[in-house]
Short mmCIF file of C-alpha atoms in Angstrom, two decimals:
data_model
loop_
_atom_site.label_atom_id
_atom_site.label_comp_id
_atom_site.label_asym_id
_atom_site.label_seq_id
_atom_site.Cartn_x
_atom_site.Cartn_y
_atom_site.Cartn_z
CA MET A 1 13.10 27.01 -45.77
CA THR A 2 13.64 23.88 -43.67
CA ARG A 3 16.58 23.98 -41.28
CA LEU A 4 18.69 20.87 -40.79
CA ALA A 5 20.38 19.64 -37.65
CA VAL A 6 23.38 17.51 -38.65
CA PHE A 7 24.55 15.02 -36.02
CA ILE A 8 28.15 13.81 -36.25
CA SER A 9 30.67 11.86 -34.19
CA GLY A 10 33.86 11.90 -36.26
CA ARG A 11 35.53 13.53 -39.25
CA GLY A 12 32.32 14.88 -40.76
CA SER A 13 32.95 14.09 -44.42
CA ASN A 14 29.23 13.71 -45.12
CA LEU A 15 28.66 16.99 -43.28
CA GLN A 16 31.15 18.55 -45.69
CA ALA A 17 29.24 17.08 -48.63
CA LEU A 18 26.10 18.82 -47.36
CA ILE A 19 27.97 22.10 -46.81
CA ASP A 20 29.33 21.93 -50.36
CA ALA A 21 25.93 21.06 -51.84
CA ARG A 22 24.38 24.03 -50.05
CA ALA A 23 27.15 26.32 -51.36
CA ARG A 24 26.42 25.12 -54.92
CA GLY A 25 22.71 25.79 -54.50
CA GLU A 26 21.93 22.07 -54.64
CA LEU A 27 20.36 21.70 -51.18
CA ALA A 28 16.92 23.17 -50.60
CA GLY A 29 17.42 23.55 -46.84
CA GLU A 30 19.97 25.26 -44.65
CA ILE A 31 22.09 23.80 -41.88
CA GLY A 32 20.83 25.29 -38.63
CA VAL A 33 23.17 23.48 -36.23
CA VAL A 34 25.87 20.81 -36.20
CA VAL A 35 25.88 18.58 -33.12
CA SER A 36 28.77 16.30 -32.20
CA SER A 37 28.46 13.45 -29.74
CA ARG A 38 32.21 13.63 -29.13
CA THR A 39 34.42 16.48 -27.95
CA GLY A 40 37.19 17.18 -30.43
CA ALA A 41 35.51 15.50 -33.39
CA PRO A 42 37.24 16.78 -36.57
CA GLY A 43 33.86 17.51 -38.10
CA LEU A 44 33.44 20.40 -35.66
CA GLU A 45 36.29 22.18 -37.44
CA ARG A 46 34.40 21.82 -40.72
CA ALA A 47 31.36 23.41 -39.10
CA GLN A 48 33.42 26.25 -37.68
CA GLU A 49 35.14 26.93 -41.00
CA ALA A 50 31.73 27.09 -42.71
CA GLY A 51 30.45 29.54 -40.08
CA LEU A 52 27.84 27.11 -38.80
CA ARG A 53 26.44 27.03 -35.30
CA HIS A 54 27.82 23.95 -33.56
CA ARG A 55 27.50 22.18 -30.23
CA VAL A 56 28.99 19.22 -28.40
CA VAL A 57 26.49 16.98 -26.65
CA ASP A 58 28.68 14.26 -25.14
CA ALA A 59 26.83 11.15 -24.00
CA ALA A 60 29.35 10.73 -21.18
CA ASP A 61 27.97 13.88 -19.55
CA TYR A 62 24.46 12.45 -19.15
CA ALA A 63 23.13 9.97 -16.63
CA SER A 64 21.00 8.07 -19.14
CA ARG A 65 20.37 7.67 -22.85
CA GLU A 66 17.03 9.40 -22.33
CA ASP A 67 18.74 12.46 -20.80
CA PHE A 68 21.23 12.53 -23.66
CA ASP A 69 18.50 12.31 -26.27
CA ALA A 70 16.47 15.00 -24.48
CA GLU A 71 19.37 17.41 -24.89
CA LEU A 72 19.75 16.49 -28.56
CA ASP A 73 16.06 17.20 -29.02
CA ASN A 74 16.41 20.49 -27.17
CA VAL A 75 19.35 21.66 -29.33
CA ALA A 76 17.60 20.75 -32.60
CA ASN A 77 14.39 22.49 -31.56
CA GLN A 78 16.14 25.60 -30.25
CA ALA A 79 17.85 25.94 -33.64
CA GLY A 80 14.45 25.77 -35.34
CA CYS A 81 15.30 22.56 -37.21
CA GLY A 82 12.63 20.49 -38.92
CA LEU A 83 14.88 17.66 -40.09
CA ILE A 84 17.71 15.80 -38.38
CA CYS A 85 20.44 14.25 -40.54
CA LEU A 86 22.69 11.61 -39.01
CA ALA A 87 26.09 11.85 -40.69
CA GLY A 88 28.44 9.37 -39.06
CA PHE A 89 26.64 9.71 -35.72
CA MET A 90 27.87 6.76 -33.68
CA ARG A 91 25.23 6.66 -30.98
CA ILE A 92 22.07 4.56 -30.90
CA LEU A 93 19.07 6.82 -30.32
CA THR A 94 16.26 5.78 -28.01
CA PRO A 95 12.92 4.59 -29.43
CA GLY A 96 11.30 7.67 -27.91
CA PHE A 97 13.57 9.99 -29.85
CA ALA A 98 13.11 8.07 -33.11
CA ASP A 99 9.33 8.16 -32.66
CA ALA A 100 9.29 11.89 -31.79
CA TRP A 101 11.18 12.68 -35.00
CA ARG A 102 9.43 10.05 -37.12
CA ASN A 103 9.93 10.74 -40.84
CA ARG A 104 12.02 13.79 -39.89
CA LEU A 105 15.11 11.79 -38.90
CA VAL A 106 17.36 10.58 -41.73
CA ASN A 107 20.48 8.40 -41.72
CA ILE A 108 23.07 7.31 -44.26
CA HIS A 109 24.49 3.79 -43.93
CA PRO A 110 27.52 2.44 -45.86
CA ALA A 111 25.84 -0.71 -47.21
CA LEU A 112 22.76 -1.73 -49.16
CA LEU A 113 20.21 -2.14 -46.39
CA PRO A 114 18.58 -4.30 -45.23
CA ALA A 115 21.83 -6.23 -45.80
CA PHE A 116 24.76 -5.55 -43.46
CA PRO A 117 23.27 -3.32 -40.78
CA GLY A 118 25.42 -2.22 -37.86
CA THR A 119 29.17 -1.64 -37.72
CA ALA A 120 32.10 -3.24 -39.55
CA CYS A 121 29.88 -3.64 -42.61
CA HIS A 122 32.75 -3.38 -45.11
CA ARG A 123 34.57 -6.27 -43.42
CA ARG A 124 31.38 -8.32 -43.45
CA VAL A 125 30.75 -7.45 -47.10
CA LEU A 126 34.22 -8.73 -48.03
CA GLU A 127 33.83 -11.87 -45.93
CA SER A 128 30.45 -12.64 -47.48
CA GLY A 129 31.76 -12.66 -51.05
CA VAL A 130 29.04 -10.36 -52.44
CA MET A 131 30.15 -8.51 -55.55
CA ILE A 132 28.05 -5.37 -55.20
CA THR A 133 27.65 -3.16 -52.13
CA GLY A 134 26.84 0.52 -51.75
CA CYS A 135 25.10 2.95 -49.44
CA THR A 136 21.56 3.69 -48.26
CA VAL A 137 19.73 6.81 -47.12
CA HIS A 138 16.70 5.98 -44.98
CA PHE A 139 14.28 7.34 -42.42
CA VAL A 140 15.23 6.15 -38.94
CA ARG A 141 13.16 3.73 -36.90
CA PRO A 142 13.91 2.41 -33.38
CA ALA A 143 15.52 -0.80 -34.69
CA LEU A 144 19.19 -0.54 -35.70
CA ASP A 145 19.65 0.73 -39.28
CA ALA A 146 15.98 0.12 -40.03
CA GLY A 147 13.39 2.31 -41.68
CA PRO A 148 11.91 3.25 -45.05
CA ILE A 149 14.59 3.52 -47.73
CA ILE A 150 14.75 6.86 -49.56
CA ALA A 151 17.64 6.20 -51.96
CA GLN A 152 20.50 3.78 -52.60
CA ALA A 153 23.69 3.79 -54.65
CA ALA A 154 25.48 0.64 -55.80
CA VAL A 155 29.26 0.22 -55.74
CA PRO A 156 31.16 -2.80 -57.10
CA VAL A 157 33.44 -4.84 -54.86
CA LEU A 158 36.71 -5.06 -56.76
CA PRO A 159 39.31 -7.86 -56.76
CA GLY A 160 41.97 -7.05 -54.19
CA ASP A 161 39.71 -4.77 -52.15
CA ASP A 162 40.40 -4.46 -48.46
CA GLU A 163 38.21 -2.69 -45.92
CA ARG A 164 39.93 0.66 -46.49
CA SER A 165 39.77 0.68 -50.28
CA LEU A 166 36.15 -0.45 -50.26
CA ALA A 167 35.18 2.09 -47.61
CA ASP A 168 36.84 4.90 -49.58
CA ARG A 169 34.92 4.00 -52.74
CA VAL A 170 31.60 3.71 -50.91
CA LEU A 171 32.28 7.07 -49.25
CA VAL A 172 32.50 8.76 -52.65
CA ALA A 173 29.02 7.41 -53.39
CA GLU A 174 27.76 8.58 -49.97
CA HIS A 175 28.89 12.12 -50.67
CA ARG A 176 26.83 12.17 -53.88
CA LEU A 177 23.80 10.27 -52.57
CA TYR A 178 23.16 12.04 -49.25
CA PRO A 179 22.64 15.59 -50.57
CA MET A 180 20.54 14.25 -53.45
CA ALA A 181 18.29 12.18 -51.15
CA LEU A 182 17.89 14.98 -48.61
CA ASN A 183 16.98 17.37 -51.39
CA LEU A 184 14.15 15.06 -52.43
CA VAL A 185 12.86 15.12 -48.84
CA LEU A 186 13.25 18.91 -48.54
CA GLN A 187 11.43 19.48 -51.82
CA GLY A 188 8.45 17.44 -50.62
CA ARG A 189 9.03 14.76 -53.24
CA VAL A 190 9.16 11.88 -50.73
CA ARG A 191 6.08 10.24 -49.22
CA VAL A 192 6.06 7.45 -46.65
CA ILE A 193 3.25 4.98 -47.17
CA GLY A 194 3.23 2.30 -44.51
CA GLU A 195 6.93 1.51 -44.21
CA ARG A 196 7.79 2.17 -47.84
CA VAL A 197 8.92 5.36 -49.52
CA VAL A 198 7.36 6.64 -52.73
CA VAL A 199 9.61 9.16 -54.48
CA ASP A 200 8.53 11.68 -57.08
CA ALA A 201 11.71 11.37 -59.15
CA PRO A 202 12.69 9.76 -62.45
CA VAL A 203 14.07 6.22 -62.56
CA ARG A 204 16.23 4.77 -65.29
CA PRO A 205 15.09 1.14 -65.51
CA GLY A 206 17.62 0.28 -68.21
CA ASP A 207 20.64 1.03 -66.05
CA MET A 208 22.41 -1.97 -64.56
CA LEU A 209 25.60 -2.42 -62.57
CA VAL A 210 27.13 -5.82 -63.28
CA ASN A 211 30.21 -7.19 -61.54
CA PRO A 212 32.21 -8.74 -63.10
CA ALA A 213 31.51 -7.00 -66.40
CA PRO A 214 30.22 -9.38 -69.10
#
């Protein structure tokens, strides 16, 4: 069974979604270690309550990004992990790290990539006037929020939305999408061909999200 290293920086709500999915028998792997880039991150309490091994690897304690990433690599390998899941991990990893874990390093982003990479994406979504946003699970590449897309979920932008209300609604979709997408990877149903993902999973071509509703 593949072991996962889950990297967090904050409250760890996507970590909790993975913990819950594992408890329901809906995640084919097990969480081998939770790593926080920040001391006192609330997500560490979630890890502790679930009885998971957890570590703090604070970037401020390392002389360079390379040294920081080397320790992340060391922790994941010592825990016997074959897949790293970024779950609200607010550090940019070095190209060397991304290449070393190529196609074994997964991220979830709160927008429909390749649109709105980076931070403050909900504000930028609202400013742009788009009517549909969502979230994306993808393999990580050295460029920011780049890499082959594994799965996406669409969420409508509603009249009167502000950043908080939109973020909350997208987060609900994240909590459903991330365990599902990781399970596809863990079950060997995801292949990377070039820079595209081919997924062995059903698609419902008739489904359509329209906003506003006709």
